[in-house]
Structures are given as C-alpha cells and as structure tokens.
Amino acid sequence: AALERLLEERSAEAEELRDELLAARQAGAVLEVSEAEARLAADALVKEFKRARGMCQLLEREKEALSAECNSARVKLLEQGEARDALQQEVFMRQLVIEQLRRERAN
C-alpha cells in the first residue's frame, strides 16, 4: 500500500512536470514568435529609416538646386535693375537735351 501510494505520488508529480514542460514549451514558442515579430518590425523600421534618409538626401539636392536658381534669378534682377537705371538715365538726359533745344528755338 505504501508502495502504491508512493507510485501515485510519483505519477502525480510526473503529470505536473509534464504539464509544466508543456507550458514551458508553449511559452518558448510564444517567445520565438515574439522574437520573430520583433525582428520583422526592426527590419521594417530599418527600411523605413533608409527610405526617409534617401528622401532627405533628395530634398537636400532639390534645396541646393533651388538655391542656385534663386541666386541666378537675383543676379538677373540686379542686372535688369541696372539696365533700367541706365535707360532711365538716358531718357532723362534726352529730355534735358529736348528741353534745351526747345529753349534755344524759343529764343
């Protein structure tokens, strides 16, 4: 009877150990899945970072091109302003000449 009771206790302990082993295996599988998901998420983040970095580099090149274009436009505006000033000066000088000729005719 004592041997039978000991056998039942050992059987119950073995059953508990089997249940714990099964639970541990399930937890391990869950951890493996979680690790795989974490790796996939990390890979996705790396790809997104690389894409964003590429976009930043593209935007930087576009900014430089626009800056050069703006500088070129500024130079053209300055040149046009200088040309306009020269034309206005010439018009003013001709008006003076015309006015002087009118005075000479009037005299």
PDB file of C-alpha atoms in Angstrom:
ATOM      1  CA  ALA A   1       0.000   0.000   0.000  1.00  0.00           C
ATOM      2  CA  ALA A   2       2.830   2.365   0.842  1.00  0.00           C
ATOM      3  CA  LEU A   3       4.460   1.449  -2.414  1.00  0.00           C
ATOM      4  CA  GLU A   4       1.196   2.089  -4.222  1.00  0.00           C
ATOM      5  CA  ARG A   5       0.829   5.500  -2.558  1.00  0.00           C
ATOM      6  CA  LEU A   6       4.420   6.367  -3.465  1.00  0.00           C
ATOM      7  CA  LEU A   7       3.733   5.309  -7.050  1.00  0.00           C
ATOM      8  CA  GLU A   8       0.611   7.523  -7.158  1.00  0.00           C
ATOM      9  CA  GLU A   9       2.558  10.491  -5.730  1.00  0.00           C
ATOM     10  CA  ARG A  10       5.345   9.989  -8.268  1.00  0.00           C
ATOM     11  CA  SER A  11       2.760   9.640 -11.028  1.00  0.00           C
ATOM     12  CA  ALA A  12       1.085  12.869  -9.918  1.00  0.00           C
ATOM     13  CA  GLU A  13       4.479  14.613  -9.780  1.00  0.00           C
ATOM     14  CA  ALA A  14       5.321  13.283 -13.252  1.00  0.00           C
ATOM     15  CA  GLU A  15       1.965  14.601 -14.522  1.00  0.00           C
ATOM     16  CA  GLU A  16       2.688  18.038 -13.008  1.00  0.00           C
ATOM     17  CA  LEU A  17       6.163  18.023 -14.535  1.00  0.00           C
ATOM     18  CA  ARG A  18       4.681  17.111 -17.936  1.00  0.00           C
ATOM     19  CA  ASP A  19       2.184  19.990 -17.602  1.00  0.00           C
ATOM     20  CA  GLU A  20       4.987  22.387 -16.642  1.00  0.00           C
ATOM     21  CA  LEU A  21       7.112  21.155 -19.553  1.00  0.00           C
ATOM     22  CA  LEU A  22       4.193  21.651 -21.958  1.00  0.00           C
ATOM     23  CA  ALA A  23       3.576  25.158 -20.566  1.00  0.00           C
ATOM     24  CA  ALA A  24       7.287  25.955 -20.886  1.00  0.00           C
ATOM     25  CA  ARG A  25       7.318  24.716 -24.480  1.00  0.00           C
ATOM     26  CA  GLN A  26       4.274  26.837 -25.278  1.00  0.00           C
ATOM     27  CA  ALA A  27       5.865  29.865 -23.624  1.00  0.00           C
ATOM     28  CA  GLY A  28       9.042  29.202 -25.634  1.00  0.00           C
ATOM     29  CA  ALA A  29       7.004  29.068 -28.833  1.00  0.00           C
ATOM     30  CA  VAL A  30       5.322  32.331 -27.916  1.00  0.00           C
ATOM     31  CA  LEU A  31       8.739  33.870 -27.248  1.00  0.00           C
ATOM     32  CA  GLU A  32      10.028  32.614 -30.595  1.00  0.00           C
ATOM     33  CA  VAL A  33       7.029  34.150 -32.340  1.00  0.00           C
ATOM     34  CA  SER A  34       7.505  37.401 -30.415  1.00  0.00           C
ATOM     35  CA  GLU A  35      11.200  37.455 -31.326  1.00  0.00           C
ATOM     36  CA  ALA A  36      10.372  36.825 -34.987  1.00  0.00           C
ATOM     37  CA  GLU A  37       7.790  39.614 -34.944  1.00  0.00           C
ATOM     38  CA  ALA A  38      10.300  41.926 -33.262  1.00  0.00           C
ATOM     39  CA  ARG A  39      12.898  41.110 -35.948  1.00  0.00           C
ATOM     40  CA  LEU A  40      10.345  41.806 -38.695  1.00  0.00           C
ATOM     41  CA  ALA A  41       9.375  45.091 -37.048  1.00  0.00           C
ATOM     42  CA  ALA A  42      13.051  46.055 -36.687  1.00  0.00           C
ATOM     43  CA  ASP A  43      13.689  45.210 -40.357  1.00  0.00           C
ATOM     44  CA  ALA A  44      10.681  47.317 -41.364  1.00  0.00           C
ATOM     45  CA  LEU A  45      11.987  50.223 -39.259  1.00  0.00           C
ATOM     46  CA  VAL A  46      15.429  49.955 -40.858  1.00  0.00           C
ATOM     47  CA  LYS A  47      13.868  50.002 -44.333  1.00  0.00           C
ATOM     48  CA  GLU A  48      11.702  52.998 -43.415  1.00  0.00           C
ATOM     49  CA  PHE A  49      14.737  54.808 -41.990  1.00  0.00           C
ATOM     50  CA  LYS A  50      16.739  54.170 -45.172  1.00  0.00           C
ATOM     51  CA  ARG A  51      13.816  55.377 -47.303  1.00  0.00           C
ATOM     52  CA  ALA A  52      13.468  58.516 -45.162  1.00  0.00           C
ATOM     53  CA  ARG A  53      17.217  59.152 -45.357  1.00  0.00           C
ATOM     54  CA  GLY A  54      17.048  58.821 -49.144  1.00  0.00           C
ATOM     55  CA  MET A  55      14.154  61.294 -49.234  1.00  0.00           C
ATOM     56  CA  CYS A  56      16.133  63.717 -47.066  1.00  0.00           C
ATOM     57  CA  GLN A  57      19.112  63.483 -49.417  1.00  0.00           C
ATOM     58  CA  LEU A  58      16.846  64.056 -52.413  1.00  0.00           C
ATOM     59  CA  LEU A  59      15.230  67.060 -50.719  1.00  0.00           C
ATOM     60  CA  GLU A  60      18.660  68.443 -49.852  1.00  0.00           C
ATOM     61  CA  ARG A  61      19.726  68.203 -53.506  1.00  0.00           C
ATOM     62  CA  GLU A  62      16.478  69.885 -54.580  1.00  0.00           C
ATOM     63  CA  LYS A  63      17.052  72.629 -51.997  1.00  0.00           C
ATOM     64  CA  GLU A  64      20.554  73.236 -53.360  1.00  0.00           C
ATOM     65  CA  ALA A  65      19.227  73.374 -56.916  1.00  0.00           C
ATOM     66  CA  LEU A  66      16.501  75.831 -55.902  1.00  0.00           C
ATOM     67  CA  SER A  67      19.026  77.934 -54.020  1.00  0.00           C
ATOM     68  CA  ALA A  68      21.226  78.118 -57.119  1.00  0.00           C
ATOM     69  CA  GLU A  69      18.173  79.007 -59.212  1.00  0.00           C
ATOM     70  CA  CYS A  70      17.217  81.766 -56.753  1.00  0.00           C
ATOM     71  CA  ASN A  71      20.745  83.157 -56.814  1.00  0.00           C
ATOM     72  CA  SER A  72      20.670  83.195 -60.611  1.00  0.00           C
ATOM     73  CA  ALA A  73      17.299  84.990 -60.555  1.00  0.00           C
ATOM     74  CA  ARG A  74      18.679  87.570 -58.093  1.00  0.00           C
ATOM     75  CA  VAL A  75      21.617  88.262 -60.399  1.00  0.00           C
ATOM     76  CA  LYS A  76      19.236  88.679 -63.359  1.00  0.00           C
ATOM     77  CA  LEU A  77      17.045  91.048 -61.353  1.00  0.00           C
ATOM     78  CA  LEU A  78      20.065  93.104 -60.360  1.00  0.00           C
ATOM     79  CA  GLU A  79      21.207  93.223 -63.980  1.00  0.00           C
ATOM     80  CA  GLN A  80      17.718  94.244 -65.102  1.00  0.00           C
ATOM     81  CA  GLY A  81      17.607  96.899 -62.400  1.00  0.00           C
ATOM     82  CA  GLU A  82      20.936  98.263 -63.565  1.00  0.00           C
ATOM     83  CA  ALA A  83      19.751  98.233 -67.176  1.00  0.00           C
ATOM     84  CA  ARG A  84      16.519 100.006 -66.159  1.00  0.00           C
ATOM     85  CA  ASP A  85      18.513 102.609 -64.243  1.00  0.00           C
ATOM     86  CA  ALA A  86      20.741 103.171 -67.277  1.00  0.00           C
ATOM     87  CA  LEU A  87      17.677 103.539 -69.540  1.00  0.00           C
ATOM     88  CA  GLN A  88      16.068 105.975 -67.123  1.00  0.00           C
ATOM     89  CA  GLN A  89      19.281 107.962 -67.041  1.00  0.00           C
ATOM     90  CA  GLU A  90      19.365 108.013 -70.854  1.00  0.00           C
ATOM     91  CA  VAL A  91      15.700 109.102 -71.030  1.00  0.00           C
ATOM     92  CA  PHE A  92      16.400 111.859 -68.510  1.00  0.00           C
ATOM     93  CA  MET A  93      19.424 113.053 -70.498  1.00  0.00           C
ATOM     94  CA  ARG A  94      17.398 113.093 -73.746  1.00  0.00           C
ATOM     95  CA  GLN A  95      14.621 115.018 -72.040  1.00  0.00           C
ATOM     96  CA  LEU A  96      17.197 117.579 -70.948  1.00  0.00           C
ATOM     97  CA  VAL A  97      18.502 117.829 -74.494  1.00  0.00           C
ATOM     98  CA  ILE A  98      14.937 118.175 -75.855  1.00  0.00           C
ATOM     99  CA  GLU A  99      14.148 120.846 -73.284  1.00  0.00           C
ATOM    100  CA  GLN A 100      17.337 122.680 -74.115  1.00  0.00           C
ATOM    101  CA  LEU A 101      16.555 122.539 -77.867  1.00  0.00           C
ATOM    102  CA  ARG A 102      13.040 123.911 -77.175  1.00  0.00           C
ATOM    103  CA  ARG A 103      14.520 126.815 -75.220  1.00  0.00           C
ATOM    104  CA  GLU A 104      17.001 127.545 -77.981  1.00  0.00           C
ATOM    105  CA  ARG A 105      14.172 127.576 -80.568  1.00  0.00           C
ATOM    106  CA  ALA A 106      12.108 129.779 -78.356  1.00  0.00           C
ATOM    107  CA  ASN A 107      14.926 132.266 -78.105  1.00  0.00           C
TER     108      ASN A 107
END
